[in-house]
Short mmCIF file of C-alpha atoms in Angstrom, two decimals:
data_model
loop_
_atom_site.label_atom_id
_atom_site.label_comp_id
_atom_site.label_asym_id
_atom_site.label_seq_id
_atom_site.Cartn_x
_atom_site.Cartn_y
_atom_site.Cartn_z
CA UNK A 1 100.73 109.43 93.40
CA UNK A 2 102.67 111.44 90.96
CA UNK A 3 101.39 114.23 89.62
CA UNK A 4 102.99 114.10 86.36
CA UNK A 5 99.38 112.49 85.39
CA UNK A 6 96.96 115.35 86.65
CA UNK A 7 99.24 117.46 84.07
CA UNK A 8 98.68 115.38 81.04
CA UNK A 9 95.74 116.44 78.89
CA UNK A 10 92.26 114.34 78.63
CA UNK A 11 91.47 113.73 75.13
CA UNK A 12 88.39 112.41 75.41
CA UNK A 13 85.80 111.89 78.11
CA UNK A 14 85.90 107.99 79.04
CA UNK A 15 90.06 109.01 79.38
CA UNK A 16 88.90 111.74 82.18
CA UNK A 17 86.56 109.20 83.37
CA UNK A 18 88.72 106.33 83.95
CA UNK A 19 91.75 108.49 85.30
CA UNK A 20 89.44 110.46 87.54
CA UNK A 21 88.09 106.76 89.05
CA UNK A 22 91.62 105.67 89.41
CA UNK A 23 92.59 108.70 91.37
CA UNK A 24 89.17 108.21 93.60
CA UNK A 25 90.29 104.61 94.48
CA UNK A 26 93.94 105.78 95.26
CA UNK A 27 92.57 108.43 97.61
CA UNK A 28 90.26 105.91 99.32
CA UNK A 29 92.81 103.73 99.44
CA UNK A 30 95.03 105.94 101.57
CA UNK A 31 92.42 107.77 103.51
CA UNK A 32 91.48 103.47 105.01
CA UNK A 33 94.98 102.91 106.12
CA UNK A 34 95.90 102.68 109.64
CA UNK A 35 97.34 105.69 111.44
CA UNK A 36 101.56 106.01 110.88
CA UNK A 37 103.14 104.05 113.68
CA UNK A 38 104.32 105.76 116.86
CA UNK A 39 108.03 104.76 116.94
CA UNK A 40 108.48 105.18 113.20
CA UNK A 41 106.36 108.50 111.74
CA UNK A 42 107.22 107.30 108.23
CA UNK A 43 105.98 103.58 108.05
CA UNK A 44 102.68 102.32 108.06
CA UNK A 45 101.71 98.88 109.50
CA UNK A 46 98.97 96.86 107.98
CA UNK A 47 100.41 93.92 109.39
CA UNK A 48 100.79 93.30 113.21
CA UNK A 49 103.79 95.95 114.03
CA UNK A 50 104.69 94.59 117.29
CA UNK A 51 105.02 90.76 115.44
CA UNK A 52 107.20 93.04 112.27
CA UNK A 53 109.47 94.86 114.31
CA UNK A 54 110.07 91.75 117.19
CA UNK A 55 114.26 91.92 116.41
CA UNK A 56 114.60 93.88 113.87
CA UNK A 57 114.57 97.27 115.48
CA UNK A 58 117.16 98.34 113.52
CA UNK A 59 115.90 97.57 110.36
CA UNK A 60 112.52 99.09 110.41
CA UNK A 61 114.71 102.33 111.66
CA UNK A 62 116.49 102.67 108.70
CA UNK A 63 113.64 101.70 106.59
CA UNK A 64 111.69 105.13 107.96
CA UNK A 65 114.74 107.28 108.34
CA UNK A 66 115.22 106.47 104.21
CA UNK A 67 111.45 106.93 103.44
CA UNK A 68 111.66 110.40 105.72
CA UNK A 69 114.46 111.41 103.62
CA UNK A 70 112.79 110.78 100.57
CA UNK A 71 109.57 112.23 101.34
CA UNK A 72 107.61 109.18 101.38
CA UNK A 73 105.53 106.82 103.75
CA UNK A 74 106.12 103.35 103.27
CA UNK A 75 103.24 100.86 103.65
CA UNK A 76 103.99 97.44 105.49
CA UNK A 77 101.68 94.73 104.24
CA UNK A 78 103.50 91.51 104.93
CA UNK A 79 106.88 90.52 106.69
CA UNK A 80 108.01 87.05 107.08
CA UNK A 81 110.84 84.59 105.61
CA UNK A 82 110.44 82.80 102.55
CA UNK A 83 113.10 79.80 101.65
CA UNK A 84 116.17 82.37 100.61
CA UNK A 85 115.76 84.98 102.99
CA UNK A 86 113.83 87.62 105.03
CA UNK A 87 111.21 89.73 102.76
CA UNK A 88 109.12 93.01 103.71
CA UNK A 89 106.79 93.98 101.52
CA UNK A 90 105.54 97.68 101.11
CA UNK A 91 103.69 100.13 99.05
CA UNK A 92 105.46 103.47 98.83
CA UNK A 93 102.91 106.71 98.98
CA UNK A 94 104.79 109.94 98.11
CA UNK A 95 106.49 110.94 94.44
CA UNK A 96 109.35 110.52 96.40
CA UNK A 97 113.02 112.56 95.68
CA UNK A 98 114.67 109.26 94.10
CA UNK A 99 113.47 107.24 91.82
CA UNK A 100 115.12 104.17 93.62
CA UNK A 101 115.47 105.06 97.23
CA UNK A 102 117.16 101.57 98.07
CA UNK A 103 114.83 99.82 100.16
CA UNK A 104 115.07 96.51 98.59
CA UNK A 105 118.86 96.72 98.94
CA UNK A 106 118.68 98.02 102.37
CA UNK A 107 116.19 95.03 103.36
CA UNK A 108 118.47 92.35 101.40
CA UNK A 109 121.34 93.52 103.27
CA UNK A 110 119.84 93.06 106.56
CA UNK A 111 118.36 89.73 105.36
CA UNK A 112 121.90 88.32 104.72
CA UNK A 113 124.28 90.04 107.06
CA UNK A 114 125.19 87.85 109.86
CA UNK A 115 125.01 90.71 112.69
CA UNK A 116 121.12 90.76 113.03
#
């Protein structure tokens, strides 16, 4: 969460009330997610890891290397193919250094390159 919003004043109390209730929910959110995987301390797996990673090591590597340098953990809800290409998608927890780290590009390069 960025805390650009914790330093903005309330005006009034239903404002306090309904960012306080979205800041619960975030934190509740976080605190029910899954322990970070072993072989990659910056990515989270709500979907099966072992059926994620199967082949594409290399991938999921980078993908945690670039969320480590940006000081962020990246959430992995769904991998699979769709009719154009191989997708991943996440939820990024941490402000983060960058405001676009690159993972889309990074996962659309991997998707198309003929080396996998």
């Amino acid at each position: 969460m960025a805390n650009h919003w914790r330093d903005k004043k309330v005006v009034s109390l239903s404002d306090y009330r309904s960012r306080r209730s979205l800041f619960n929910a975030a934190k509740d959110w976080v605190q029910s997610l899954p322990s970070p995987s072993q072989q990659f301390q910056s990515l989270i797996f709500v979907y099966d890891e072992k059926l994620a990673i199967e082949g594409r090591q290399l991938l999921f590597a980078n993908l945690d290397q670039m969320a480590n340098k940006n000081s962020q953990i990246l959430v992995i809800t769904d991998v699979g193919y769709s009719r154009t290409r191989f997708y991943v998608n996440f939820d990024e927890i941490g402000e983060g250094l960058q405001d676009d780290p690159g993972y889309d590009d990074l996962i659309d390069t991997w998707s198309t390159s003929p080396l996998k």
